[in-house]
Coordinates of C-alpha atoms and ligand atoms in Angstrom, one line a residue:
M228 CA -26.2 -9.7 85.4
E229 CA -27.5 -13.2 85.7
R230 CA -27.7 -15.2 82.5
Y231 CA -30.0 -18.1 81.7
A232 CA -30.6 -20.4 78.8
S233 CA -34.3 -19.5 78.7
A234 CA -37.1 -18.0 80.7
A235 CA -38.0 -21.6 81.9
E236 CA -34.6 -22.0 83.4
L237 CA -34.8 -18.5 85.1
V238 CA -38.2 -19.3 86.6
A239 CA -37.0 -22.7 87.9
V240 CA -34.0 -21.1 89.6
R241 CA -35.5 -17.8 90.8
R242 CA -39.3 -18.1 91.2
P243 CA -39.3 -14.3 90.8
E244 CA -41.8 -12.3 92.8
R245 CA -41.4 -9.2 90.6
P246 CA -41.8 -9.0 86.8
V247 CA -38.5 -9.7 85.0
V248 CA -37.3 -7.8 82.0
C249 CA -35.3 -10.3 80.0
S250 CA -32.8 -9.1 77.4
R251 CA -31.6 -11.0 74.4
P252 CA -28.7 -8.8 73.3
H253 CA -27.9 -11.3 70.5
A254 CA -31.2 -10.5 68.9
A255 CA -30.5 -6.7 68.9
A256 CA -27.1 -7.4 67.5
R257 CA -28.5 -9.6 64.7
A258 CA -31.1 -6.9 63.8
A259 CA -28.4 -4.2 63.7
R260 CA -26.1 -6.3 61.5
W261 CA -29.0 -6.8 59.1
F262 CA -29.6 -3.1 58.8
I263 CA -25.9 -2.2 58.5
D264 CA -25.4 -4.9 55.8
N265 CA -28.5 -4.0 53.8
F266 CA -29.0 -0.2 54.2
K267 CA -26.9 1.9 51.9
G268 CA -26.1 4.7 54.4
D269 CA -25.8 5.4 58.1
V270 CA -28.0 3.4 60.5
A271 CA -28.9 5.6 63.5
Y272 CA -30.5 3.8 66.4
A273 CA -33.6 5.7 67.8
Y274 CA -32.5 5.9 71.5
K275 CA -36.0 6.3 72.9
A276 CA -37.1 2.8 71.9
N277 CA -35.0 1.2 74.6
S278 CA -31.9 2.6 76.4
S279 CA -30.9 -0.7 78.2
V280 CA -27.2 -0.8 78.5
F281 CA -27.2 -4.5 77.4
L282 CA -29.0 -3.6 74.2
I283 CA -27.0 -0.4 73.5
G284 CA -23.9 -2.5 74.1
A285 CA -25.1 -5.1 71.6
L286 CA -26.0 -2.5 69.0
Y287 CA -22.6 -0.9 69.4
G288 CA -20.8 -4.2 69.2
A289 CA -22.7 -4.9 65.9
G290 CA -21.4 -1.6 64.5
I291 CA -24.0 1.0 65.3
R292 CA -22.3 4.5 65.8
H293 CA -25.1 6.9 65.0
F294 CA -27.9 7.6 67.5
D295 CA -31.1 9.6 67.1
V296 CA -31.8 11.4 70.4
A297 CA -34.6 13.7 71.4
S298 CA -33.7 15.3 74.8
L299 CA -30.8 16.4 76.9
P300 CA -30.9 13.4 79.2
E301 CA -30.7 11.1 76.2
I302 CA -27.8 13.1 74.9
E303 CA -25.9 13.0 78.2
D304 CA -26.4 9.2 78.2
A305 CA -25.5 8.6 74.6
A306 CA -22.6 11.0 74.7
T307 CA -20.7 8.5 76.9
I308 CA -20.7 5.9 74.0
P309 CA -17.2 6.1 72.4
G310 CA -17.3 7.5 68.9
A311 CA -21.0 8.0 68.9
E312 CA -22.4 10.5 66.5
L313 CA -25.6 12.0 67.9
H314 CA -28.5 13.5 65.9
F315 CA -30.8 15.7 67.9
M316 CA -33.9 15.0 65.8
H317 CA -36.7 16.5 67.9
P318 CA -38.2 19.4 65.9
V319 CA -39.1 21.4 69.1
K320 CA -36.1 21.8 71.4
S321 CA -35.5 24.0 74.4
R322 CA -32.8 26.7 73.9
E323 CA -30.8 25.2 76.8
S324 CA -30.8 21.8 75.3
I325 CA -29.7 23.1 71.9
R326 CA -26.9 25.1 73.5
R327 CA -25.6 22.3 75.7
A328 CA -25.9 19.7 73.0
Y329 CA -23.8 21.8 70.7
H330 CA -21.2 23.4 73.1
E331 CA -20.9 20.6 75.7
H332 CA -21.6 17.4 73.8
G333 CA -20.4 18.0 70.3
V334 CA -23.8 17.6 68.7
R335 CA -23.8 19.1 65.2
S336 CA -26.9 17.5 63.7
F337 CA -30.3 18.9 64.4
S338 CA -33.8 18.7 62.9
L339 CA -36.4 21.4 62.6
D340 CA -39.6 22.1 60.9
T341 CA -40.1 25.9 61.2
E342 CA -38.2 29.1 60.7
D343 CA -38.6 29.8 64.4
E344 CA -36.8 26.6 65.4
L345 CA -34.1 27.4 62.8
R346 CA -33.6 30.8 64.5
K347 CA -33.3 29.1 67.9
I348 CA -30.7 26.7 66.6
V349 CA -28.6 29.5 64.9
E350 CA -28.7 31.7 68.0
E351 CA -27.9 29.0 70.5
T352 CA -25.0 27.5 68.5
S353 CA -23.3 30.8 67.7
G354 CA -20.0 31.6 69.5
P355 CA -17.8 34.6 70.0
S356 CA -16.6 34.4 66.4
G357 CA -20.1 34.3 65.0
P358 CA -22.6 31.7 63.7
A359 CA -21.6 28.0 63.7
R360 CA -20.3 26.9 60.3
D361 CA -20.6 23.1 61.0
L362 CA -24.3 22.6 61.4
V363 CA -26.0 19.6 59.8
L364 CA -29.6 20.6 59.6
F365 CA -32.4 18.3 58.7
V366 CA -35.7 19.8 57.7
R367 CA -38.5 17.5 58.8
V368 CA -41.4 17.3 56.3
A369 CA -44.9 16.0 56.9
V370 CA -45.7 12.8 55.0
P371 CA -48.9 10.7 54.9
A372 CA -49.0 7.8 57.3
I373 CA -49.8 4.8 55.2
N374 CA -50.3 1.4 56.9
S375 CA -48.7 2.6 60.0
R376 CA -50.0 1.1 63.2
I377 CA -48.9 4.2 65.2
P378 CA -49.3 7.3 62.9
L379 CA -47.2 10.3 63.8
E380 CA -48.3 12.7 61.1
R381 CA -50.1 15.4 63.0
K382 CA -47.5 16.5 65.4
F383 CA -44.4 17.4 63.3
G384 CA -43.4 18.2 59.8
A385 CA -43.6 21.2 57.4
S386 CA -45.5 20.9 54.2
G387 CA -46.2 22.9 51.0
Q388 CA -44.9 26.4 50.5
K389 CA -43.9 26.6 54.2
A390 CA -41.6 23.6 53.8
A391 CA -40.0 25.1 50.7
R392 CA -39.4 28.3 52.6
V393 CA -37.8 26.5 55.6
L394 CA -35.6 24.5 53.2
V395 CA -34.4 27.7 51.5
E396 CA -33.7 29.5 54.8
T397 CA -32.0 26.4 56.3
R398 CA -29.7 26.1 53.2
R399 CA -28.3 29.6 53.9
V400 CA -26.9 28.6 57.3
A401 CA -26.3 24.8 57.1
A402 CA -23.0 23.3 56.3
D403 CA -25.0 20.2 55.2
L404 CA -28.7 20.5 54.4
G405 CA -30.8 17.4 55.0
I406 CA -34.4 16.4 54.6
T407 CA -36.1 14.0 56.9
F408 CA -39.5 12.5 57.7
H409 CA -41.1 9.8 59.8
V410 CA -43.7 7.6 58.2
G411 CA -45.2 6.5 61.6
S412 CA -44.2 3.5 63.8
Q413 CA -44.8 -0.2 62.8
T414 CA -45.4 0.6 59.2
M415 CA -46.5 -2.6 57.6
T416 CA -45.8 -1.9 53.9
P417 CA -43.1 -0.1 51.9
D418 CA -45.5 2.2 50.0
A419 CA -45.3 4.6 53.0
Y420 CA -41.7 5.3 52.1
V421 CA -42.4 5.5 48.4
N422 CA -45.0 8.2 49.1
A423 CA -42.8 10.0 51.5
L424 CA -40.0 10.1 49.0
A425 CA -42.3 11.3 46.3
E426 CA -43.3 14.2 48.7
V427 CA -39.7 14.9 49.3
Q428 CA -39.0 15.0 45.6
S429 CA -41.8 17.5 45.0
L430 CA -40.6 19.7 47.9
I431 CA -37.0 19.8 46.7
G432 CA -38.3 20.8 43.3
K433 CA -40.4 23.7 44.8
A434 CA -37.5 24.9 47.0
G435 CA -34.8 24.5 44.4
V436 CA -32.1 23.8 46.9
V437 CA -29.1 21.5 46.9
V438 CA -29.7 18.7 49.4
D439 CA -26.7 16.9 50.9
R440 CA -28.4 14.4 53.1
V441 CA -31.7 12.3 53.2
D442 CA -32.8 10.7 56.4
V443 CA -35.7 8.3 55.9
G444 CA -36.4 8.2 59.6
G445 CA -37.8 5.2 61.6
G446 CA -41.0 3.3 61.3
F447 CA -39.6 0.0 60.1
P448 CA -41.8 -2.8 61.4
S449 CA -41.3 -5.7 63.8
I450 CA -43.4 -8.9 64.0
Y451 CA -46.3 -9.4 66.4
P452 CA -49.2 -11.8 66.5
G453 CA -51.5 -10.8 63.6
M454 CA -49.0 -8.3 62.3
Q455 CA -46.8 -9.9 59.8
P456 CA -45.2 -7.1 57.8
A457 CA -43.9 -7.1 54.3
P458 CA -40.3 -8.4 54.1
L459 CA -37.8 -5.7 55.4
K460 CA -35.8 -6.1 52.2
H461 CA -38.7 -4.7 50.3
F462 CA -38.7 -1.6 52.4
L463 CA -35.0 -1.0 51.7
G464 CA -35.6 -1.7 48.0
A465 CA -38.4 0.9 47.8
I466 CA -36.3 3.4 49.6
E467 CA -33.4 2.9 47.2
E468 CA -35.7 3.4 44.2
G469 CA -37.2 6.5 45.7
V470 CA -33.9 8.1 46.6
D471 CA -32.6 7.4 43.1
K472 CA -35.3 9.7 41.7
L473 CA -34.5 12.6 44.0
P474 CA -32.9 15.7 42.6
V475 CA -30.1 15.6 45.1
R476 CA -26.3 15.5 45.0
E477 CA -24.9 12.5 43.4
D478 CA -23.0 11.6 46.6
V479 CA -26.0 12.3 48.8
R480 CA -25.6 10.8 52.3
L481 CA -28.4 8.5 53.4
M482 CA -29.5 7.8 56.9
C483 CA -32.2 5.8 58.6
E484 CA -33.4 5.8 62.2
P485 CA -34.9 2.5 63.2
G486 CA -35.9 2.1 66.8
R487 CA -38.5 -0.7 67.0
A488 CA -37.0 -2.9 64.3
L489 CA -33.7 -3.1 66.1
V490 CA -34.9 -3.9 69.6
A491 CA -38.5 -5.2 69.6
E492 CA -37.4 -8.8 69.6
A493 CA -34.6 -8.3 72.0
E494 CA -36.6 -8.2 75.2
S495 CA -39.4 -10.3 76.8
L496 CA -41.2 -10.0 80.1
I497 CA -41.8 -12.7 82.7
V498 CA -44.9 -12.0 84.7
R499 CA -46.7 -14.0 87.4
V500 CA -50.4 -14.8 87.5
E501 CA -51.7 -13.5 90.8
A502 CA -55.3 -14.5 90.2
R503 CA -57.5 -16.1 87.6
R504 CA -61.1 -15.2 87.2
G505 CA -62.7 -17.0 84.3
N506 CA -60.6 -16.2 81.3
D507 CA -59.2 -13.0 83.0
L508 CA -55.7 -13.3 84.3
F509 CA -54.5 -10.7 86.8
I510 CA -50.7 -10.4 86.4
N511 CA -48.0 -8.4 88.1
D512 CA -47.2 -5.9 85.2
G513 CA -49.5 -4.0 82.9
G514 CA -50.5 -0.9 81.1
Y515 CA -48.5 1.4 83.4
G516 CA -45.6 -0.9 82.9
V517 CA -44.0 -2.7 80.0
L518 CA -47.4 -3.5 78.5
F519 CA -48.4 0.1 77.8
D520 CA -49.1 -0.5 74.1
A521 CA -51.1 -3.7 74.9
A522 CA -53.3 -1.7 77.1
H523 CA -53.6 1.6 75.2
L524 CA -53.3 0.5 71.6
G525 CA -54.8 -3.0 71.9
W526 CA -51.5 -4.4 70.8
T527 CA -50.9 -8.1 71.3
Y528 CA -47.6 -9.9 72.0
P529 CA -46.7 -13.6 71.8
A530 CA -47.3 -15.2 75.2
R531 CA -46.5 -18.6 76.6
L532 CA -46.8 -20.6 79.9
I533 CA -43.4 -21.3 81.4
G534 CA -42.2 -23.2 84.4
R535 CA -44.5 -26.3 83.9
E536 CA -45.9 -28.4 81.2
P537 CA -49.5 -27.4 80.2
A538 CA -52.1 -30.0 81.1
G539 CA -53.7 -30.6 77.7
D540 CA -53.0 -28.5 74.7
A541 CA -56.2 -26.6 74.1
L542 CA -55.6 -22.8 74.0
V543 CA -58.0 -20.3 75.6
P544 CA -58.2 -16.6 74.6
Y545 CA -57.3 -14.8 77.8
E546 CA -57.5 -11.1 78.7
L547 CA -54.9 -9.7 81.0
W548 CA -55.3 -7.2 83.8
G549 CA -52.3 -5.3 85.3
P550 CA -51.5 -4.8 88.9
T551 CA -52.6 -1.2 89.5
C552 CA -56.1 -0.3 90.8
D553 CA -57.0 1.5 87.6
S554 CA -59.5 -0.2 85.3
I555 CA -57.7 1.0 82.1
D556 CA -54.8 -1.3 83.3
H557 CA -56.3 -3.9 81.0
M558 CA -54.8 -5.8 78.1
K559 CA -57.6 -7.0 76.0
G560 CA -55.5 -9.2 73.7
P561 CA -56.7 -11.9 73.3
F562 CA -53.7 -13.8 74.5
P563 CA -54.1 -17.5 73.6
L564 CA -52.6 -19.6 76.4
P565 CA -53.3 -23.1 77.7
G566 CA -56.6 -23.6 79.5
C567 CA -54.9 -24.9 82.7
I568 CA -53.4 -21.5 83.8
R569 CA -53.8 -20.9 87.5
E570 CA -52.6 -18.6 90.2
G571 CA -48.8 -18.8 90.7
D572 CA -48.1 -19.6 87.0
Y573 CA -45.4 -17.7 85.1
L574 CA -45.9 -16.3 81.6
E575 CA -43.3 -15.1 79.2
I576 CA -44.6 -12.2 77.1
G577 CA -42.3 -11.8 74.1
N578 CA -41.2 -9.0 71.7
V579 CA -41.7 -6.2 74.1
G580 CA -38.3 -4.6 73.5
A581 CA -39.5 -1.5 71.7
Y582 CA -41.3 1.1 73.9
G583 CA -41.9 -1.4 76.7
R584 CA -39.5 -0.8 79.6
A585 CA -38.8 2.6 78.1
I586 CA -42.4 3.8 78.8
A587 CA -43.0 2.0 82.1
G588 CA -43.7 4.2 85.2
D589 CA -44.1 3.3 88.8
F590 CA -47.7 4.3 89.5
N591 CA -49.3 2.6 92.5
G592 CA -45.9 1.2 93.7
Y593 CA -45.5 -1.1 90.7
G594 CA -42.9 -0.7 88.0
K595 CA -40.0 -2.3 89.8
Y596 CA -38.4 -5.0 87.7
E597 CA -35.8 -7.7 88.0
E598 CA -33.5 -8.1 85.0
A599 CA -31.8 -11.0 83.3
I600 CA -30.1 -12.0 80.1
L601 CA -31.5 -15.0 78.1
D602 CA -29.5 -16.9 75.4
D603 CA -32.4 -18.5 73.5
E604 CA -34.3 -17.2 70.5
P605 CA -36.9 -14.4 70.7
M606 CA -40.5 -15.8 70.6
M607 CA -41.0 -14.3 67.2
T608 CA -38.4 -13.0 64.8
L609 CA -37.9 -11.3 61.4
Y610 CA -34.2 -12.0 61.3
G611 CA -33.7 -15.6 62.4
E612 CA -34.7 -19.0 61.1
T613 CA -36.8 -20.2 64.1
A614 CA -39.7 -19.0 66.1
A615 CA -41.5 -21.1 68.6
P616 CA -44.7 -22.4 66.9
E617 CA -46.9 -21.2 69.7
A618 CA -45.6 -17.7 69.1
L619 CA -47.2 -17.7 65.7
L620 CA -50.7 -18.3 67.0
G621 CA -53.2 -15.5 67.3
Ligands
PLP712 C1 -39.3 7.5 67.4 C2 -38.5 8.0 66.3 C3 -37.8 7.1 65.5 C4 -37.9 5.6 65.7 O1 -39.2 5.1 65.3 P1 -39.5 3.6 65.1 O2 -40.9 3.5 64.7 O3 -39.3 3.0 66.5 O4 -38.5 3.0 64.1 C5 -37.0 7.6 64.5 N1 -36.9 8.9 64.3 C6 -37.6 9.8 65.0 C7 -37.4 11.3 64.7 C8 -38.4 9.4 66.1 O5 -39.1 10.3 66.8

């Protein structure tokens, strides 16, 4: 893999025709160290956010050994990581994937939110000598999404009497009973976790079960233009306080599953401007590629002109259009960039490491990327001292 000091150096050397996914593994490692140093439990990386070998390698190097996985292909991939402990945290799994995860890949940890799913897990993990006795089962409970930019509340999670019943039934078969939730992605304030843990507290009371593990899920924020979250330390403080109040075992084992917060800063994207029409820039990646969230959720990312000095310093609010023929391939932004942008210019779009490359498809013949490693700082960071001043505009 080619390595460069910065996107500017890469563009000077390569004049890339295709979009370039640039990894900053040092940024992923720094985020992982922060979580490992500050979270009082296991830090599991949510594999779906980004499965780049450079970033997984960096997370591993920083000490990450737990992985939250959601499908058999993810499990097959992650099972090659030495010493990895995998948690199959999708509440609806195929029977084949449960069976193969348990019998072929050594997975012992599963989540569920119904008695039907519990039955599937018990049946598929049983062997000739009877039911498995080493299951770690996390009951996923529904919690309100508070200040989350991507709420996840409607799809999964048991609540009320049903949740209490699932907890009781799961306790009968689990070696370790856990309880888990997901507050929604890019959660801006810690009160989401405070509320979720209050809900957990009430459900444990209703069910009257001994709980061995608490998994507070993912949802920890990253930083984007116009989205400055509360300090990460406040999130962990709120979680500690909430967990202290829970009627669980004294030695309860905690886990969290950050995806976005570990990798968002660790990738940026270099694109080329193929046309300018007014303040609309037509670029060579978009909503079917790494910029999915920019197109479909109206997300903005830090962006800068690279490869030449801007003529004048006035910034113009641009909209971006992706390369496919589809008119929803449009990133409204706005993306403030110098007024002088013209065809052939290169832009670096920062902080796309979470759910960027992971989501990209190849509709219309696009979706082929070059790759490189960069040694400089991410354009915006929650963990470092510096961020380019232009990254903070918008
Ligand atoms: C996606 C997901 C995560 C990671 O979420 P982030 O918002 O990226 O932190 C964690 N746990 C589960 C079960 C998930 O589905």
